[in-house]
Short mmCIF file of N, CA and C in Angstrom, two decimals:
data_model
loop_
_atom_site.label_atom_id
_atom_site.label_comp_id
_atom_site.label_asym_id
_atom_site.label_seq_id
_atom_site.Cartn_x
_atom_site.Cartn_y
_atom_site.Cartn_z
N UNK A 1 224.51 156.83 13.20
CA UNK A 1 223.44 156.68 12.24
C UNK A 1 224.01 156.93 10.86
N UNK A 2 223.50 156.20 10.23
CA UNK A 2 224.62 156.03 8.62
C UNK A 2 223.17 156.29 7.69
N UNK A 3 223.53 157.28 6.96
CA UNK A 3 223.06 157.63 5.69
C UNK A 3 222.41 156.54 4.55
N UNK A 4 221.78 156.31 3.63
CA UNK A 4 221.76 155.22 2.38
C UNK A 4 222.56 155.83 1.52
N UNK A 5 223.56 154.93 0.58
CA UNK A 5 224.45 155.37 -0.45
C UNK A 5 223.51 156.47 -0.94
N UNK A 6 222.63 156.66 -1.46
CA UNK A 6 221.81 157.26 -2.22
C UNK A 6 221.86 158.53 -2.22
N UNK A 7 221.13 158.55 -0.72
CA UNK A 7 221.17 159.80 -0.21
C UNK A 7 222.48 160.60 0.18
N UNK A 8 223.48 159.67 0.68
CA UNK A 8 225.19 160.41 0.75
C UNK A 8 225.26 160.45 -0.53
N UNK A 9 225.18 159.83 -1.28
CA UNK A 9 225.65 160.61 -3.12
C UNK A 9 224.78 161.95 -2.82
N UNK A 10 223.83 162.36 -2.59
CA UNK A 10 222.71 163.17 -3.17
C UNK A 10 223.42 164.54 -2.41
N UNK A 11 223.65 164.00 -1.00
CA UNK A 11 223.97 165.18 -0.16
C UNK A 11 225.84 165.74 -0.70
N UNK A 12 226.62 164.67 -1.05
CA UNK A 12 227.64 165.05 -1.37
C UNK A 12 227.72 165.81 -2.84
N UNK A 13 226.98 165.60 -3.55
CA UNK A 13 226.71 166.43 -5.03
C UNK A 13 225.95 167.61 -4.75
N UNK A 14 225.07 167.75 -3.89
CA UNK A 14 224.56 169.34 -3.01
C UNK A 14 225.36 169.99 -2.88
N UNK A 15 226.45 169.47 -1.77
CA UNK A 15 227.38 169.96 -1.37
C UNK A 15 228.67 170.82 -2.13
N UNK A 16 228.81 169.72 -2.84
CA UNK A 16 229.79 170.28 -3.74
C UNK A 16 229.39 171.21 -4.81
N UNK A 17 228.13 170.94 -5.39
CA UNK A 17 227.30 171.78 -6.08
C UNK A 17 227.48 173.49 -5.47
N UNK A 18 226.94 173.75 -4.20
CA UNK A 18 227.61 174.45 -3.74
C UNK A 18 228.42 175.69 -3.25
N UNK A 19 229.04 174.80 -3.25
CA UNK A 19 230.73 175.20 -3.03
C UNK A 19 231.24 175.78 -4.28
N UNK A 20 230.72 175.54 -5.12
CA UNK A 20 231.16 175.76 -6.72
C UNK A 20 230.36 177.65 -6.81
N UNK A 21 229.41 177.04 -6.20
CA UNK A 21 228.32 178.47 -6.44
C UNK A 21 228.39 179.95 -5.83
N UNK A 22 229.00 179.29 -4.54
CA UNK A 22 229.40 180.39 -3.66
C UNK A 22 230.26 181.38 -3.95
N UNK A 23 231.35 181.53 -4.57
CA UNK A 23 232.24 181.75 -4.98
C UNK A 23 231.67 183.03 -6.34
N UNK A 24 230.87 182.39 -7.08
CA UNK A 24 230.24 183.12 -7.82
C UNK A 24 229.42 184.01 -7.82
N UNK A 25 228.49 183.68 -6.67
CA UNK A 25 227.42 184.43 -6.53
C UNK A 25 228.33 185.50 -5.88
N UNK A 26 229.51 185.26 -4.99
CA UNK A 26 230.09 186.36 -4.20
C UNK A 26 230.55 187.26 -5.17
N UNK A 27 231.33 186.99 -5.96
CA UNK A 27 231.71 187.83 -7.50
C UNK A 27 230.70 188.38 -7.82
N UNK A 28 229.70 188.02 -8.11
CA UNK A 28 228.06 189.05 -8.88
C UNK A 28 228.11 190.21 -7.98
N UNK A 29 227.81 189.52 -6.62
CA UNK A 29 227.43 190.56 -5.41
C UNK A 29 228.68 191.51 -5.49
N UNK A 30 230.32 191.72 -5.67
CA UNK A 30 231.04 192.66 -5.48
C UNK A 30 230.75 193.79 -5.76
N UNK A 31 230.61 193.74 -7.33
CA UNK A 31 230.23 195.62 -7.49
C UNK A 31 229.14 196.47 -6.51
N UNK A 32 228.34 195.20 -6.28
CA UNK A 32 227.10 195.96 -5.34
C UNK A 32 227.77 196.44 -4.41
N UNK A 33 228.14 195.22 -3.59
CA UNK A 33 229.22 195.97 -2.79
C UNK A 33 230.04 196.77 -2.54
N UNK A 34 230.82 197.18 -3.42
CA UNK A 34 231.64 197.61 -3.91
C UNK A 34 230.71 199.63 -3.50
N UNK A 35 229.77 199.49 -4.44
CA UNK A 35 228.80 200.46 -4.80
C UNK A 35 228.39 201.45 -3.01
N UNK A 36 228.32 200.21 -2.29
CA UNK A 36 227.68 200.32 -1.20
C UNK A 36 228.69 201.26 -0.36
N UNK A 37 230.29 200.34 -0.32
CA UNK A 37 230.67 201.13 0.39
C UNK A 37 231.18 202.05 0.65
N UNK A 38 231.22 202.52 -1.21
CA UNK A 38 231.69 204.03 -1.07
C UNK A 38 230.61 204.93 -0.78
N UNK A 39 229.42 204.38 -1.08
CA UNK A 39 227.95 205.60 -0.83
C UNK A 39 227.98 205.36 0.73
N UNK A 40 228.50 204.62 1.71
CA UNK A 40 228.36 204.64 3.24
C UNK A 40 229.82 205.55 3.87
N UNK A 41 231.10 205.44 2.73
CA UNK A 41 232.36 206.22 2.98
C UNK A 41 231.72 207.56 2.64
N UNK A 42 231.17 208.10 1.73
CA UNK A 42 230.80 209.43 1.22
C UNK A 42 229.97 209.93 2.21
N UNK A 43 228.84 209.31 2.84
CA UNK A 43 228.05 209.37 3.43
C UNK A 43 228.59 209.66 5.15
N UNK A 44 229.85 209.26 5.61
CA UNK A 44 230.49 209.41 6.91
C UNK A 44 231.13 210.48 6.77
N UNK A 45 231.60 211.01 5.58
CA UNK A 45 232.43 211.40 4.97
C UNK A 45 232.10 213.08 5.28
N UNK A 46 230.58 213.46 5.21
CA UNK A 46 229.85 214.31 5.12
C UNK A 46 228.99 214.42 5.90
N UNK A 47 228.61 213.73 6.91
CA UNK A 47 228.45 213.66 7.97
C UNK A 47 228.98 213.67 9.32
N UNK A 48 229.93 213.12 9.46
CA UNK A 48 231.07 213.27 10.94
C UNK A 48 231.30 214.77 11.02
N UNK A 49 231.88 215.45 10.15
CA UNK A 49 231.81 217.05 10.78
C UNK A 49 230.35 217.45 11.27
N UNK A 50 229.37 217.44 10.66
CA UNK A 50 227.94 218.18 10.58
C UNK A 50 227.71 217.43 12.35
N UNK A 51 227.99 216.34 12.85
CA UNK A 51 227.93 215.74 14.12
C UNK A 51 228.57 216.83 15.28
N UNK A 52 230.11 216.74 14.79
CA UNK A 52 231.33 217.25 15.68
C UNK A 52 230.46 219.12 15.84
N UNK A 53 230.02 219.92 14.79
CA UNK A 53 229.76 220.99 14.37
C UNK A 53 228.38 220.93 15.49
N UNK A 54 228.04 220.13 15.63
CA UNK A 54 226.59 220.00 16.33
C UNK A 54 226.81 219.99 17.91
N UNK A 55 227.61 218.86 18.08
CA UNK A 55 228.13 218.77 19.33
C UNK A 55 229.13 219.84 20.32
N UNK A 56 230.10 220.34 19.46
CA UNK A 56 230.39 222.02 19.95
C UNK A 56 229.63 222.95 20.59
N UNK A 57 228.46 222.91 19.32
CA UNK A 57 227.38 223.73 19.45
C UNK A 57 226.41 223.64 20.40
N UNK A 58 226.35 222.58 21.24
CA UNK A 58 225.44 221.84 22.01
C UNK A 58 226.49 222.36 23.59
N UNK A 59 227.64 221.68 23.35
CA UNK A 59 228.50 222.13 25.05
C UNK A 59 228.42 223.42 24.73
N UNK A 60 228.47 224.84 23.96
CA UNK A 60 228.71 226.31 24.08
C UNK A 60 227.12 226.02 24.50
N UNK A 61 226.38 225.61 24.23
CA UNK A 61 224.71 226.55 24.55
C UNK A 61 224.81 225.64 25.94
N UNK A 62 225.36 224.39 26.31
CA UNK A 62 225.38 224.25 27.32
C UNK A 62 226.03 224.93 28.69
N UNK A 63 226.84 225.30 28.01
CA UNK A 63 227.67 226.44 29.13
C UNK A 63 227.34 227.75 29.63
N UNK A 64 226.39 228.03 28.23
CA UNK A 64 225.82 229.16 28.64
C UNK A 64 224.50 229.45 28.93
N UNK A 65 223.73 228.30 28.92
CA UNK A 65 223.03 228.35 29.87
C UNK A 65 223.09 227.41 31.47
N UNK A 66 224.24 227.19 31.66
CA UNK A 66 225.03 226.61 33.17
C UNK A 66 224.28 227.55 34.45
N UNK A 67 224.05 228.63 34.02
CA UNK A 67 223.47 229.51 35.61
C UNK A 67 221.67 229.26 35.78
N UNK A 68 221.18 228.72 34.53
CA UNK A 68 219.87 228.54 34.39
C UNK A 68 219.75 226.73 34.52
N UNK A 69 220.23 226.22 35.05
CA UNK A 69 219.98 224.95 35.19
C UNK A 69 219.25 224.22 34.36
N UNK A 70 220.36 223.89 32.91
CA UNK A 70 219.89 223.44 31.65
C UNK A 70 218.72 222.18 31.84
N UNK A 71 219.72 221.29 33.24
CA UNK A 71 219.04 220.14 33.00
C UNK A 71 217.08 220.20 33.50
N UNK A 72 216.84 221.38 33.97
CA UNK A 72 215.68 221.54 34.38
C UNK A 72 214.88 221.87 33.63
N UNK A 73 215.62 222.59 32.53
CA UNK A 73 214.92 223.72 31.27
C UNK A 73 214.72 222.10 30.28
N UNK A 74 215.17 221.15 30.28
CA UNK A 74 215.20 219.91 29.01
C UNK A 74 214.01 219.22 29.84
N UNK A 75 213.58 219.23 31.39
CA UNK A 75 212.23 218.48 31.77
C UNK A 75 211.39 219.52 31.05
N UNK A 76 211.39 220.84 31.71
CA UNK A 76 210.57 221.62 31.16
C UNK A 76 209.83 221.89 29.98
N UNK A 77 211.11 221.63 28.96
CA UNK A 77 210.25 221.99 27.35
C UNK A 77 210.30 220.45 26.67
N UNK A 78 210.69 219.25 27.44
CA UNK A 78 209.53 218.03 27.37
C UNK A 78 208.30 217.83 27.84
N UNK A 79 208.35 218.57 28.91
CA UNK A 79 206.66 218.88 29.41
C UNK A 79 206.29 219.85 28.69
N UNK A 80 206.50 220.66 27.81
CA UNK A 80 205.50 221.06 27.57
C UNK A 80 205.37 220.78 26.11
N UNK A 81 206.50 219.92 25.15
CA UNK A 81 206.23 218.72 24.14
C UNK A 81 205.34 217.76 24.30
N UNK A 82 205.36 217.39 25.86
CA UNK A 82 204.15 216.68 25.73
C UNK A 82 202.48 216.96 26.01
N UNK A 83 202.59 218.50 26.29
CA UNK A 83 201.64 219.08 26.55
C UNK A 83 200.58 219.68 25.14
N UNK A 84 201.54 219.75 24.03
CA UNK A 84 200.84 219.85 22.87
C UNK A 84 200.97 218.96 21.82
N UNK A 85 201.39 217.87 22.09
CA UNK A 85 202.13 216.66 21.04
C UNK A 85 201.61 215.61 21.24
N UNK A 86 201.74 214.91 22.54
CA UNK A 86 202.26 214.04 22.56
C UNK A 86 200.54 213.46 23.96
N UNK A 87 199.64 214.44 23.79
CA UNK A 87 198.42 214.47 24.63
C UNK A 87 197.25 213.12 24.46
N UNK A 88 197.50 212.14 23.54
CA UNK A 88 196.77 210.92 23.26
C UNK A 88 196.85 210.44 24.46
N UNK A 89 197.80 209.89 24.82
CA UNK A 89 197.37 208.76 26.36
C UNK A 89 196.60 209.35 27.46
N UNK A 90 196.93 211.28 27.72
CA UNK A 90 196.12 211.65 28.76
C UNK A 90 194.33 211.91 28.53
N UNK A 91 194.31 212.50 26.71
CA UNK A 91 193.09 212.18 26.34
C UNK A 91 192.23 210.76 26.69
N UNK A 92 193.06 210.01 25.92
CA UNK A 92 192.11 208.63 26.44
C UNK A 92 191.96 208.13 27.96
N UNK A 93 192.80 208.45 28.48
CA UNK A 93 192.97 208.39 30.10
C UNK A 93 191.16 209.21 30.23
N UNK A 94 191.64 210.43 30.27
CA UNK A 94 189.88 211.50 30.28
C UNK A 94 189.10 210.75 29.77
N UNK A 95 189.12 210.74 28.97
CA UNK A 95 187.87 209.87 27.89
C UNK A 95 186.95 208.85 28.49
N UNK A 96 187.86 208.02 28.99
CA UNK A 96 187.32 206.64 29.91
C UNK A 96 187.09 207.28 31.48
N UNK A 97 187.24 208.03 32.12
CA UNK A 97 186.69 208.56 32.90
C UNK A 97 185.68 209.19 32.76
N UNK A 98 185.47 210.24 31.84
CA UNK A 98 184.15 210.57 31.31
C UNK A 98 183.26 209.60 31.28
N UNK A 99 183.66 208.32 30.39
CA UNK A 99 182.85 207.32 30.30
C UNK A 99 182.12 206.91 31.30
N UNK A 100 182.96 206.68 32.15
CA UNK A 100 182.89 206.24 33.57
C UNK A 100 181.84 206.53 34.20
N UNK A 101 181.91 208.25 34.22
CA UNK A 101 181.50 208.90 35.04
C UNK A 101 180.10 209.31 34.70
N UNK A 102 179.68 209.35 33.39
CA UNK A 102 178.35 209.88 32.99
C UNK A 102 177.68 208.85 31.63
N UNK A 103 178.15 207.78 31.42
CA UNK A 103 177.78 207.06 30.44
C UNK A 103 177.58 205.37 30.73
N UNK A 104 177.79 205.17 31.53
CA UNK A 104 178.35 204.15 32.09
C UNK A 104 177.09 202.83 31.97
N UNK A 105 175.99 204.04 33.01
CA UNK A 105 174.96 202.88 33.62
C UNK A 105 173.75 202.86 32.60
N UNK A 106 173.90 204.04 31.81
CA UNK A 106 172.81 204.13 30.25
C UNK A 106 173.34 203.23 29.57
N UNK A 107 174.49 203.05 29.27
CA UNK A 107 175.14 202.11 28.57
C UNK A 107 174.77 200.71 28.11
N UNK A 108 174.89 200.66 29.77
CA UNK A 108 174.75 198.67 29.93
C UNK A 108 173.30 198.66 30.14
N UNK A 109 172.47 199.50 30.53
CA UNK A 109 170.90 199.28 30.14
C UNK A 109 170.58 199.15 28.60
N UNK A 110 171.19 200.06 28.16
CA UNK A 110 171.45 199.67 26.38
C UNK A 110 171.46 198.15 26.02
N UNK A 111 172.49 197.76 26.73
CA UNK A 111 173.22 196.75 26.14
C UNK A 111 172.66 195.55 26.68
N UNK A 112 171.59 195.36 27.92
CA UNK A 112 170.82 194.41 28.37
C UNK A 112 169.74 194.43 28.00
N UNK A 113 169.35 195.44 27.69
CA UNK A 113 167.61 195.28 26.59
C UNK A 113 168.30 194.50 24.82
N UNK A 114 169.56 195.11 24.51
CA UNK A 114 169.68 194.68 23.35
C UNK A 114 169.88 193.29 23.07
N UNK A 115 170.70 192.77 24.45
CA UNK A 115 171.23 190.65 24.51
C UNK A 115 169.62 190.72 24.70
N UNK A 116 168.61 191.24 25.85
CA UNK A 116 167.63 190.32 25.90
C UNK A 116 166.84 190.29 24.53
N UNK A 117 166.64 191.37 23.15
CA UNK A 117 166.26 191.11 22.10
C UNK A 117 166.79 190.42 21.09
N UNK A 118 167.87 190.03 21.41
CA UNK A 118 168.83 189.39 20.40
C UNK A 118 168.32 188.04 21.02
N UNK A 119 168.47 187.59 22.16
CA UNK A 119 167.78 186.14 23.03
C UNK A 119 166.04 186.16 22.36
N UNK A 120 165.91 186.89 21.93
CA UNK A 120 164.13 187.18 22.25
C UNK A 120 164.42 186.47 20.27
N UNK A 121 164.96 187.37 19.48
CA UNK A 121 164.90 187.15 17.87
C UNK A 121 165.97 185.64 17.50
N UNK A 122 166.39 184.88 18.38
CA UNK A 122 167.40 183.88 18.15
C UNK A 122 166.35 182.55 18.43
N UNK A 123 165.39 183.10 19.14
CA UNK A 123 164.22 181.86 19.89
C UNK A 123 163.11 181.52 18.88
N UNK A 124 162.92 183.01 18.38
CA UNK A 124 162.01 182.88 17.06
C UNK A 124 162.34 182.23 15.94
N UNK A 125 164.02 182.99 15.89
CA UNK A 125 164.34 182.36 13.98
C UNK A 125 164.56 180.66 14.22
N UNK A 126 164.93 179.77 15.43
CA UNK A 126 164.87 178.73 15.59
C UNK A 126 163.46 178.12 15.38
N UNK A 127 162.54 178.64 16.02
CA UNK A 127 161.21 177.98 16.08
C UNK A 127 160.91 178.16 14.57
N UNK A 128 161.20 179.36 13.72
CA UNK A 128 160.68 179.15 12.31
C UNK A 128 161.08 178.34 11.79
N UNK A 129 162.64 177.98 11.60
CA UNK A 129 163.23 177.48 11.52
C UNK A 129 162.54 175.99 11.22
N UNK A 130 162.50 175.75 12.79
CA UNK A 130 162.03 174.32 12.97
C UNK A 130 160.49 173.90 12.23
N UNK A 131 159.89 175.21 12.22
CA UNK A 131 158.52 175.14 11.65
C UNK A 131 158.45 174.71 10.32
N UNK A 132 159.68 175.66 9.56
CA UNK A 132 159.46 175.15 8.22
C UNK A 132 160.13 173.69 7.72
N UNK A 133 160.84 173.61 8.90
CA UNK A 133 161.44 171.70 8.52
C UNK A 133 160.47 171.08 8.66
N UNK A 134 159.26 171.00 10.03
CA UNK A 134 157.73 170.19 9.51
C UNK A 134 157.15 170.35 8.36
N UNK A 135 156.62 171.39 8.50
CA UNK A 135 156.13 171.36 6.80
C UNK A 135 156.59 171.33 5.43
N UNK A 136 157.76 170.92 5.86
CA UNK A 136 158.39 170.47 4.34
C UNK A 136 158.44 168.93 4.66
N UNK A 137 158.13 168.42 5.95
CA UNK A 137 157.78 167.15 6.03
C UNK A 137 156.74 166.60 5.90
N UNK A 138 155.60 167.64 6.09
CA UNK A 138 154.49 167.22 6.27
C UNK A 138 153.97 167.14 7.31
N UNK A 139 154.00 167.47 8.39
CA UNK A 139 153.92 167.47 10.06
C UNK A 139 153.44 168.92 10.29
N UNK A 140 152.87 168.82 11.25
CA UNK A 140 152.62 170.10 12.13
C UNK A 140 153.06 169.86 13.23
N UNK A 141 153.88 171.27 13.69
CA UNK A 141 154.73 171.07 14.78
C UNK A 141 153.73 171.49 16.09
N UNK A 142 152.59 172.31 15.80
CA UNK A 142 151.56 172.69 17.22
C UNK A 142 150.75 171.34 17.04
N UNK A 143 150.89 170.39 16.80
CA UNK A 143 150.16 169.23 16.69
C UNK A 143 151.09 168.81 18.35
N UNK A 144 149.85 167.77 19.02
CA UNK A 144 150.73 167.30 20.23
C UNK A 144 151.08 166.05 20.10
#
């Protein structure tokens, strides 16, 4: 499939257009760069010990608590993180059981008297509706 001269001029002057640009815009962007990666060198820089310092610190408390079976004590005080934290899903879990359990059938009696008045006020505003389109015609609609 072949191009129209037109459009290969158009796309080859894009192109080269460019190519010209790239180059430049990469030059603008250096200092940024530049900027960036000493604030990410400074930043490793001062951080990698505070890691290593952490991680020491983590195998000694691990060792010493080795006779207390650390890995049991880390379920433990996640259960009980999630026992004061993290309690939304078991609330709403309750919640909808409650619902369930004592709200349930008042509810939808609520809610079937309310469709049948909403059916009951949708029948009316039509019939007015329709009433006042006769008499803006001139008609009576209880006429047979």
């Amino acid at each position: 499939m072949s191009l129209p001269s037109a459009l290969r001029e158009l796309v080859q002057r894009e192109l080269e257009t460019a190519q010209l640009e790239i180059p430049r815009r990469v030059a603008e962007l250096k200092p940024l760069l530049l900027k960036l990666a000493t604030f990410g060198r400074v930043g490793i820089n001062y951080a990698y010990p505070q890691f290593i310092a952490a991680k020491e610190e983590l195998e000694r408390l691990h060792v010493e608590l080795k006779p207390y079976h650390p890995n049991e004590i880390l379920k433990m005080l996640v259960g009980l993180c999630l026992v004061f934290f993290g309690g939304h899903f078991p609330a709403t879990i309750a919640t909808v059981e409650a619902f369930r359990a004592y709200g349930i059938r008042q509810t939808s009696e609520s809610l079937q008297i309310l469709h049948r008045q909403q059916t009951v006020a949708i029948d009316a505003l039509e019939r007015d509706e329709m009433r006042e389109s006769f008499m803006a015609g001139g008609l009576d609609p209880a006429a047979p």
